[in-house]
mmCIF file of C-alpha atoms in Angstrom:
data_model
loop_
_atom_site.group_PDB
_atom_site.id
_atom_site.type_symbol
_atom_site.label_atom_id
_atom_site.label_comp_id
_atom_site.label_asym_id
_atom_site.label_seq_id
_atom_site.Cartn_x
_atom_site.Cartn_y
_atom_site.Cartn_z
ATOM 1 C CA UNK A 427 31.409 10.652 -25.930
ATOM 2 C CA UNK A 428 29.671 10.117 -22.599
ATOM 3 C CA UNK A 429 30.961 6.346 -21.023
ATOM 4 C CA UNK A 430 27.875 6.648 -18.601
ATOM 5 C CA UNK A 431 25.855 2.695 -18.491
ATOM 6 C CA UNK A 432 22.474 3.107 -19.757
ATOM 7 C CA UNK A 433 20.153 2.253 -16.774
ATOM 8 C CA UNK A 434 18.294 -0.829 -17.419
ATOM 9 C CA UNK A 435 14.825 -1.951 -15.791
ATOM 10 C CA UNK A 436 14.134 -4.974 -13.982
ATOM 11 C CA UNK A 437 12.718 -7.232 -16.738
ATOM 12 C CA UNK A 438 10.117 -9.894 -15.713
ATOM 13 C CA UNK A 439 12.596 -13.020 -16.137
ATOM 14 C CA UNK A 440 14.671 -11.721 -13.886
ATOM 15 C CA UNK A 441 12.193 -11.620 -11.287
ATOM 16 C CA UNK A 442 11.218 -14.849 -11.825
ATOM 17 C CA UNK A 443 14.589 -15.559 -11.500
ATOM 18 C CA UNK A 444 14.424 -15.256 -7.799
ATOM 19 C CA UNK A 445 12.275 -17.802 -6.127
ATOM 20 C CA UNK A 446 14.064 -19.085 -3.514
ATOM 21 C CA UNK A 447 17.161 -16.635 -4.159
ATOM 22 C CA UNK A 448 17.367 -13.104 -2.784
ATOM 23 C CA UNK A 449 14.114 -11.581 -1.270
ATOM 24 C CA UNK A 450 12.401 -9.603 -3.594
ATOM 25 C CA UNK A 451 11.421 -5.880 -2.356
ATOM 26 C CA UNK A 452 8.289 -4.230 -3.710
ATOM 27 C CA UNK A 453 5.660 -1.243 -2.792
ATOM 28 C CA UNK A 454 3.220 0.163 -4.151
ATOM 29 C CA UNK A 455 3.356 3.832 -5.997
ATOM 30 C CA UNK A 456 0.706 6.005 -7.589
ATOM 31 C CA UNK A 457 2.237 8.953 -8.587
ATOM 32 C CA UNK A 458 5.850 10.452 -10.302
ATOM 33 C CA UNK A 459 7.284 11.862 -7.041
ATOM 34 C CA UNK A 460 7.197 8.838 -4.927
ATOM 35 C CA UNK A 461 8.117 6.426 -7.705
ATOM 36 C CA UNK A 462 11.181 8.119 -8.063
ATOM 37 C CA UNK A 463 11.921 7.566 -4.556
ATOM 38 C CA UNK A 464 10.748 4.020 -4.440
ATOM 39 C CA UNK A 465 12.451 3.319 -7.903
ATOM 40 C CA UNK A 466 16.101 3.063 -6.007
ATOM 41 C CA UNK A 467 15.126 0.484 -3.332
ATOM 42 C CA UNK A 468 12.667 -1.643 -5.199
ATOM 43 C CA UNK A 469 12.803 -4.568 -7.889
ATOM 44 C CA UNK A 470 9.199 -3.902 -9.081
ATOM 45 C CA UNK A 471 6.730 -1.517 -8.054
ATOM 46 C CA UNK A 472 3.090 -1.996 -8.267
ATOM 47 C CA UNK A 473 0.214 0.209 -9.237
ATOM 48 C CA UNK A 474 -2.381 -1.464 -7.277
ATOM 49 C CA UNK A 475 -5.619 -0.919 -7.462
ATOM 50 C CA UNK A 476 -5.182 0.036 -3.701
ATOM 51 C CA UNK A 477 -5.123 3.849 -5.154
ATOM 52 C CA UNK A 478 -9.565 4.162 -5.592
ATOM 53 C CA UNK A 479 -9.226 3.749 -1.707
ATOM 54 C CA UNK A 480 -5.512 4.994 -0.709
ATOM 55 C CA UNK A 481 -6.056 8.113 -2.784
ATOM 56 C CA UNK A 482 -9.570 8.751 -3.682
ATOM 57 C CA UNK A 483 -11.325 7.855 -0.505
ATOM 58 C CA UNK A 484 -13.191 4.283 -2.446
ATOM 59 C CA UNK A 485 -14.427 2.522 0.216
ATOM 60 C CA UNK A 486 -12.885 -0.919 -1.360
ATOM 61 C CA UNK A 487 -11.198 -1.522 -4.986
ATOM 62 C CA UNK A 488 -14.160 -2.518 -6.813
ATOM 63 C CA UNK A 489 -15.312 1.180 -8.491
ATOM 64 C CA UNK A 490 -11.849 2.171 -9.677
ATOM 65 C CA UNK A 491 -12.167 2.105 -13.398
ATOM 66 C CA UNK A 492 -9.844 1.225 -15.703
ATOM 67 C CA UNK A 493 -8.974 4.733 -17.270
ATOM 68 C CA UNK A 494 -7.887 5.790 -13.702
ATOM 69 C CA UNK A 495 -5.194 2.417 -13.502
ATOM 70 C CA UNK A 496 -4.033 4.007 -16.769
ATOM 71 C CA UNK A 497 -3.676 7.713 -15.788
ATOM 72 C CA UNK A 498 -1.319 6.638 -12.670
ATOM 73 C CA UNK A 499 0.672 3.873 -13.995
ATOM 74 C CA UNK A 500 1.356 6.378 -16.898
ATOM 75 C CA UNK A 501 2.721 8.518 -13.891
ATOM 76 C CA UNK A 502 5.090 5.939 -11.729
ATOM 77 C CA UNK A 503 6.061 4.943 -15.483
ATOM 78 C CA UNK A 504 7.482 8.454 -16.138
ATOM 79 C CA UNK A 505 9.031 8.796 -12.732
ATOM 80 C CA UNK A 506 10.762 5.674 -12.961
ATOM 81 C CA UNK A 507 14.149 4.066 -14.503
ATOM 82 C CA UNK A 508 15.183 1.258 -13.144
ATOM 83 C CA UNK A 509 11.978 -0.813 -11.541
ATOM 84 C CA UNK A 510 9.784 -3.088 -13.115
ATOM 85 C CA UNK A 511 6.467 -1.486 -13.488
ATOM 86 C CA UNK A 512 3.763 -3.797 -12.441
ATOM 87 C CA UNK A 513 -0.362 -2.140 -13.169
ATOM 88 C CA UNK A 514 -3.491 -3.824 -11.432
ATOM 89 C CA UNK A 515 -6.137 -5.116 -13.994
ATOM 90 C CA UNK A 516 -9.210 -3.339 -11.976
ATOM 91 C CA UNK A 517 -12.329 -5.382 -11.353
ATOM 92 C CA UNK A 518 -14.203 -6.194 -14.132
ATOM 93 C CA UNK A 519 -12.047 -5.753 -16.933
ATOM 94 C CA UNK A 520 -10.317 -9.205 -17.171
ATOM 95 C CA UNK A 521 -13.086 -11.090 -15.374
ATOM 96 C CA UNK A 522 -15.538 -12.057 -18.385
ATOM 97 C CA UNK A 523 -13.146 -13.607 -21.444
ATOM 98 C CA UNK A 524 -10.154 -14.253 -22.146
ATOM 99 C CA UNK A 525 -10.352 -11.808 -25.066
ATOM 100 C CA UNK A 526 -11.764 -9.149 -23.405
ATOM 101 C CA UNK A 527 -8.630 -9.634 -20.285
ATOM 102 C CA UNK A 528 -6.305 -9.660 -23.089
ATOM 103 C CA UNK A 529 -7.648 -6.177 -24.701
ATOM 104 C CA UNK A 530 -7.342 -4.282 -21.537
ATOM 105 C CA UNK A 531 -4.117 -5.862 -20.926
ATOM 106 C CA UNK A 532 -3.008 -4.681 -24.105
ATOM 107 C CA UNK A 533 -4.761 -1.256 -23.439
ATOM 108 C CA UNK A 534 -2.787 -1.032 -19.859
ATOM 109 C CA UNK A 535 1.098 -1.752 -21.418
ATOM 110 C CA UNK A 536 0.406 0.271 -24.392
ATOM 111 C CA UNK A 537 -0.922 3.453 -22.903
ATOM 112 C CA UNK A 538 0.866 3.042 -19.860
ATOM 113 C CA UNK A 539 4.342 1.796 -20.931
ATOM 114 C CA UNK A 540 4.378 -0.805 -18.416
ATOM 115 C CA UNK A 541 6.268 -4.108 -17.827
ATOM 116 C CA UNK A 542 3.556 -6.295 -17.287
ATOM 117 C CA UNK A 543 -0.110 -6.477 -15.579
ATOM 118 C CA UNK A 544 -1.560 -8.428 -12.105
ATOM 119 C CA UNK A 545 -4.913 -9.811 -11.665
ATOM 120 C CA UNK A 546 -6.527 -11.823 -8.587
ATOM 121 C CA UNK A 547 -7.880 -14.897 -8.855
ATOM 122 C CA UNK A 548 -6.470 -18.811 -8.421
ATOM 123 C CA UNK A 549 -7.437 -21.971 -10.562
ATOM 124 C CA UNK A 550 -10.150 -19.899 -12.067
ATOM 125 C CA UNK A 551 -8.134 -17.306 -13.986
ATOM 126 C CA UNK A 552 -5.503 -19.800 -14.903
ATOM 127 C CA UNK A 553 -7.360 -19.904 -18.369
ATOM 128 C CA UNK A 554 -6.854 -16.049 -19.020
ATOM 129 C CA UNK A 555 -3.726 -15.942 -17.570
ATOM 130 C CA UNK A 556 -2.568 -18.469 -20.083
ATOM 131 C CA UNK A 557 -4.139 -16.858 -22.841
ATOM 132 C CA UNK A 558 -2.666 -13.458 -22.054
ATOM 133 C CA UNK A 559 1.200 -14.517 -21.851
ATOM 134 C CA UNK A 560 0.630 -16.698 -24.725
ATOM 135 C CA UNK A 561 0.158 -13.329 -26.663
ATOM 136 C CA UNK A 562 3.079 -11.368 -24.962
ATOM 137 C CA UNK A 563 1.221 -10.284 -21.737
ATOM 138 C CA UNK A 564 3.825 -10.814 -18.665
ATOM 139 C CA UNK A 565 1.343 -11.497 -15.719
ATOM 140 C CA UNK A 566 1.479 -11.163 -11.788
ATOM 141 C CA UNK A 567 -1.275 -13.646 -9.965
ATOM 142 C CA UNK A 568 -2.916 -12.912 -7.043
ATOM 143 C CA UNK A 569 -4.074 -15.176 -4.793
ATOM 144 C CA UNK A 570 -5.625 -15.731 -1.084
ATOM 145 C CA UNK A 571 -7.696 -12.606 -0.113
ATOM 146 C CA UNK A 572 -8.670 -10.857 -3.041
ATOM 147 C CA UNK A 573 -9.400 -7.765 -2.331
ATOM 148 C CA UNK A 574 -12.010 -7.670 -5.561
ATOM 149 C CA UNK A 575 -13.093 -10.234 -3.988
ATOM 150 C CA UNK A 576 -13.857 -8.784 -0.884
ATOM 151 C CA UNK A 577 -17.694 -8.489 -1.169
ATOM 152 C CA UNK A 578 -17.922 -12.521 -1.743
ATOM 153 C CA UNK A 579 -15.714 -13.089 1.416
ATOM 154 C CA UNK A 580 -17.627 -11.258 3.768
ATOM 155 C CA UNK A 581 -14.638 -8.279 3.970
ATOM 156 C CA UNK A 582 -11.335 -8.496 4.288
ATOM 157 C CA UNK A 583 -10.774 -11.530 6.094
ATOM 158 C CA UNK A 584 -7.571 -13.894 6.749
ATOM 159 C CA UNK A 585 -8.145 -16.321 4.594
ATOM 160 C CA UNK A 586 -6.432 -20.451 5.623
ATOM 161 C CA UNK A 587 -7.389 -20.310 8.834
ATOM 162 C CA UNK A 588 -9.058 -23.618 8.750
ATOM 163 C CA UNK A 589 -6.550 -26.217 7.470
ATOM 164 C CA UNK A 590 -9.184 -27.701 5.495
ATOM 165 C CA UNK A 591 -8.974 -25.326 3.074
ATOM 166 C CA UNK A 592 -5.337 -25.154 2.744
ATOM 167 C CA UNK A 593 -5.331 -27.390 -0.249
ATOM 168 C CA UNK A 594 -7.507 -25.063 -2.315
ATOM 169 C CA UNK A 595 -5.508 -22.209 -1.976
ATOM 170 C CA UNK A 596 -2.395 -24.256 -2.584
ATOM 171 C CA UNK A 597 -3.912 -25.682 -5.880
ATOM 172 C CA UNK A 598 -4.265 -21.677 -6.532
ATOM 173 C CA UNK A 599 -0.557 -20.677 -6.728
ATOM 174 C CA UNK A 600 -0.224 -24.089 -8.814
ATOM 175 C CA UNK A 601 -2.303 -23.376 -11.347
ATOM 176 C CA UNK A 602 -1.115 -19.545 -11.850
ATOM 177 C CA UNK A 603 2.571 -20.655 -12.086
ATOM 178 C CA UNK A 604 1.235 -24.291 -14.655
ATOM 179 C CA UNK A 605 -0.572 -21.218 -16.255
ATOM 180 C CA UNK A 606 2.492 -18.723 -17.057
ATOM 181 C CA UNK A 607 2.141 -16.296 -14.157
ATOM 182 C CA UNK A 608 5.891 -15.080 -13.548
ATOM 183 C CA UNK A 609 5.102 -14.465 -9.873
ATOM 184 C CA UNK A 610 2.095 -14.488 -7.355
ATOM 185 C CA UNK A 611 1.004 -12.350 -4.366
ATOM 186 C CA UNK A 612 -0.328 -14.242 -1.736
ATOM 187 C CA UNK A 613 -1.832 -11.819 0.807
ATOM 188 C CA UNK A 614 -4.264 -12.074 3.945
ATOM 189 C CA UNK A 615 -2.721 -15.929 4.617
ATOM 190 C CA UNK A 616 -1.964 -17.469 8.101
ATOM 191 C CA UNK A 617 2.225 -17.966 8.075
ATOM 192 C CA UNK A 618 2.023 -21.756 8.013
ATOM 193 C CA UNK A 619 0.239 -22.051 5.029
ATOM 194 C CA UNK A 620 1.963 -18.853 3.187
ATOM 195 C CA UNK A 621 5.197 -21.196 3.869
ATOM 196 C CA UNK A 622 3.833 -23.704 2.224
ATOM 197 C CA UNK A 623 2.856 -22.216 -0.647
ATOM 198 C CA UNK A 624 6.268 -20.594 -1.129
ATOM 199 C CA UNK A 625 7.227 -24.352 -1.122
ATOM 200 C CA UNK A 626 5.850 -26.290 -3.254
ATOM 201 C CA UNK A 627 5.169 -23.748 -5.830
ATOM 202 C CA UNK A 628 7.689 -22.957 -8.480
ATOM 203 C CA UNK A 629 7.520 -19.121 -9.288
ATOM 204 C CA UNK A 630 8.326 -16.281 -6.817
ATOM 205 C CA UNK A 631 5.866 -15.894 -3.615
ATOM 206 C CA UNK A 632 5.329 -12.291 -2.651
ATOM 207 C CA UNK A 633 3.725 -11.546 0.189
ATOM 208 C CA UNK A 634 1.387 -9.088 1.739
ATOM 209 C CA UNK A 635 0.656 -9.734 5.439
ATOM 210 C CA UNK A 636 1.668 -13.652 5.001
ATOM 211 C CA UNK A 637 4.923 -14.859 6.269
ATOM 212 C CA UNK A 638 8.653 -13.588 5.721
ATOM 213 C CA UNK A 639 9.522 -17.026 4.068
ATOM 214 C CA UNK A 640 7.889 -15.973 1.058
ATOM 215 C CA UNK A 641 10.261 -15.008 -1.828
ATOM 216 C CA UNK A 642 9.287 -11.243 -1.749
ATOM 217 C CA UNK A 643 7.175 -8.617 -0.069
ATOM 218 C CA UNK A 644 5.058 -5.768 -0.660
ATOM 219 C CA UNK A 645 3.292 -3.055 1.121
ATOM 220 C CA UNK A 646 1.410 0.069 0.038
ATOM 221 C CA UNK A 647 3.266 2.582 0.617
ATOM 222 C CA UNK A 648 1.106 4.980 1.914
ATOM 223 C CA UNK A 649 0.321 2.207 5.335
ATOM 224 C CA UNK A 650 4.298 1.824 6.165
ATOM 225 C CA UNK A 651 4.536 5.661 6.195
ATOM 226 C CA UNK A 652 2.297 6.179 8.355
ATOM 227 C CA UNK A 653 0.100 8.326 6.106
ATOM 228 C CA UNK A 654 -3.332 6.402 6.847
ATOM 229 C CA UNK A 655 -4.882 6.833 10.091
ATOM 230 C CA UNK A 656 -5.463 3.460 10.135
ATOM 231 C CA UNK A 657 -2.971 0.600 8.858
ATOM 232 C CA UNK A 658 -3.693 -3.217 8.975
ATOM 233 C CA UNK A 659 -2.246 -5.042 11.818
ATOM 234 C CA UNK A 660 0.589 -6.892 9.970
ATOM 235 C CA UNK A 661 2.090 -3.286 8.747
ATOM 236 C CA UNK A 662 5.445 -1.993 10.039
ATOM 237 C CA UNK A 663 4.974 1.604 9.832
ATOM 238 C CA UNK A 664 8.440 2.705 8.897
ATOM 239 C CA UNK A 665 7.536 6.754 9.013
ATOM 240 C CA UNK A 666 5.445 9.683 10.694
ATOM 241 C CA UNK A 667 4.463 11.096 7.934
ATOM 242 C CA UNK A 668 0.579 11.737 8.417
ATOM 243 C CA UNK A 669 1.495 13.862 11.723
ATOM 244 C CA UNK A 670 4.426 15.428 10.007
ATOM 245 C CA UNK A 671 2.321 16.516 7.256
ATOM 246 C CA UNK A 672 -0.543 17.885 9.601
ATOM 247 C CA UNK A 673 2.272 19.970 11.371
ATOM 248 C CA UNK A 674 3.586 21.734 8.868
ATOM 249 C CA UNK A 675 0.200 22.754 7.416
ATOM 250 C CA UNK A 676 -0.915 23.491 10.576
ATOM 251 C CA UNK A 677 2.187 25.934 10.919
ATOM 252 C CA UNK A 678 2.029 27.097 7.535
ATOM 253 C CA UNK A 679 -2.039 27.881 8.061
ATOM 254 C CA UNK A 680 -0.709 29.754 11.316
ATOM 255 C CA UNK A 681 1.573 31.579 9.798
ATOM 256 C CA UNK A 682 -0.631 33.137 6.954
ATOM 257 C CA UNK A 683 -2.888 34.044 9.536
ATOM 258 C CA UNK A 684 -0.368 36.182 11.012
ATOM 259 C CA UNK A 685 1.049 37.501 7.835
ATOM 260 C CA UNK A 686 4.551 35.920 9.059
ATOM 261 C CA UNK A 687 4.025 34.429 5.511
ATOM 262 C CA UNK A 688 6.918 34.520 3.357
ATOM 263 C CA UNK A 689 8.887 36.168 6.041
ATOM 264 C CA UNK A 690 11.889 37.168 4.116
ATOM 265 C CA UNK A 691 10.658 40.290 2.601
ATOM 266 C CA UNK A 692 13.595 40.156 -0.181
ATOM 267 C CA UNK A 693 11.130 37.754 -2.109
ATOM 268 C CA UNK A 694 8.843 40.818 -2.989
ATOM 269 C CA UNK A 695 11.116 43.013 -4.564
#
């Protein structure tokens, strides 16, 4: 009889569990391959919407559809054991009810298999986020630039700049939490003001280019390996891996040309 412990995934209380305890590490994964690799490191990982631009060229997150959200989270899903699997609501599907947030919702765990779904918005989703964990839907906010957003704020812009408008944003990660949301990403914030947050609200902060006194972080993958030939300023790239990659085609291309191309002849026989 094997004595081997089951591997168990990150559930969402435990998460929320850890505001103001140990940091919470998160990136983003699209597919099987690097979910596996992420899935050792990571507490949740999050199929972000990031993927219409990351992996099909999108010029922002607004076109990607919800069947595609569904086709890769079933992916990181499969390649995963341990993680909590996190899927994006894409724009326009949780936008226009309640109901209709709560039946793609539904679609995304079902079809997908994952642990619970993130959507953007502040004080104005708190309605639908309260009517989706009031019927079993575990959700992630989002708040400060929205990337869904993006169109209404003129691009992707730091958003708190002006102090003025701290108390808005503030009032955001309030009403998420007063709403149900088990966590909240606050991205595109100046520090100050990301610290803040992380204060006075009482679920886990995670943060994307805010400050490293939130309660977690995240990054998409693809920007801290260096994959992108562009990155946003506040990424550490931790890899080479858009070079590396060109290299070895390059040498692999080379060597076809040449017919050095499998050059152990033993494979042919």
């Amino acid at each position: 009889m094997s004595t081997q412990t089951p591997i168990r995934r990150t559930t969402v209380p435990q998460i929320a569990s850890r505001k103001g305890g140990e940091p919470i590490v998160s990136l983003t994964s699209y597919h099987a391959h690097t979910a596996a690799i992420v899935d050792k490191y990571a507490d949740f990982i999050l199929v972000g919407d990031s993927l219409g631009m990351v992996m099909h060229g999108m010029e922002s997150t607004v076109g990607v559809p919800l069947d595609l959200m569904i086709m890769h989270g079933k992916a990181v899903v499969r390649g995963t054991q341990k993680a909590l699997i996190v899927v994006d609501m894409p724009f326009g599907t949780y936008e226009e009810s309640p109901a209709v947030a709560f039946r793609n919702a539904a679609k995304i765990m079902k079809e997908t298999g994952c642990g619970a779904v993130k959507l953007e918005g502040g004080a104005r989703m708190a309605e639908t986020i309260h009517f989706l964990v009031e019927r079993g839907i575990p959700v992630m906010a989002h708040i400060g630039l929205t990337p869904q957003s993006s169109h209404v704020m003129g691009g992707f812009k730091t958003q708190g700049r002006d102090e003025a408008g701290w108390d808005a944003i503030i009032n955001d990660a309030k009403a998420v939490a007063e709403a149900g949301a088990f966590s909240v990403v606050v991205e595109g914030v100046v520090e100050p003001l990301a610290v803040k947050i992380t204060q006075e609200c009482p679920i886990p902060t995670i943060g994307i280019g805010a400050s490293k006194e939130c309660d977690g972080q995240i990054l998409v993958l693809e920007d801290m390996l260096g994959l992108n030939e562009w990155t946003p300023k506040f990424v550490k790239v931790y890899g080479d891996l858009g070079p590396a990659i060109e290299r070895a085609v390059s040498e692999y291309a080379d060597d076809v040309k040449s017919r050095a191309f499998p050059t152990d002849k033993e494979v042919y026989k």
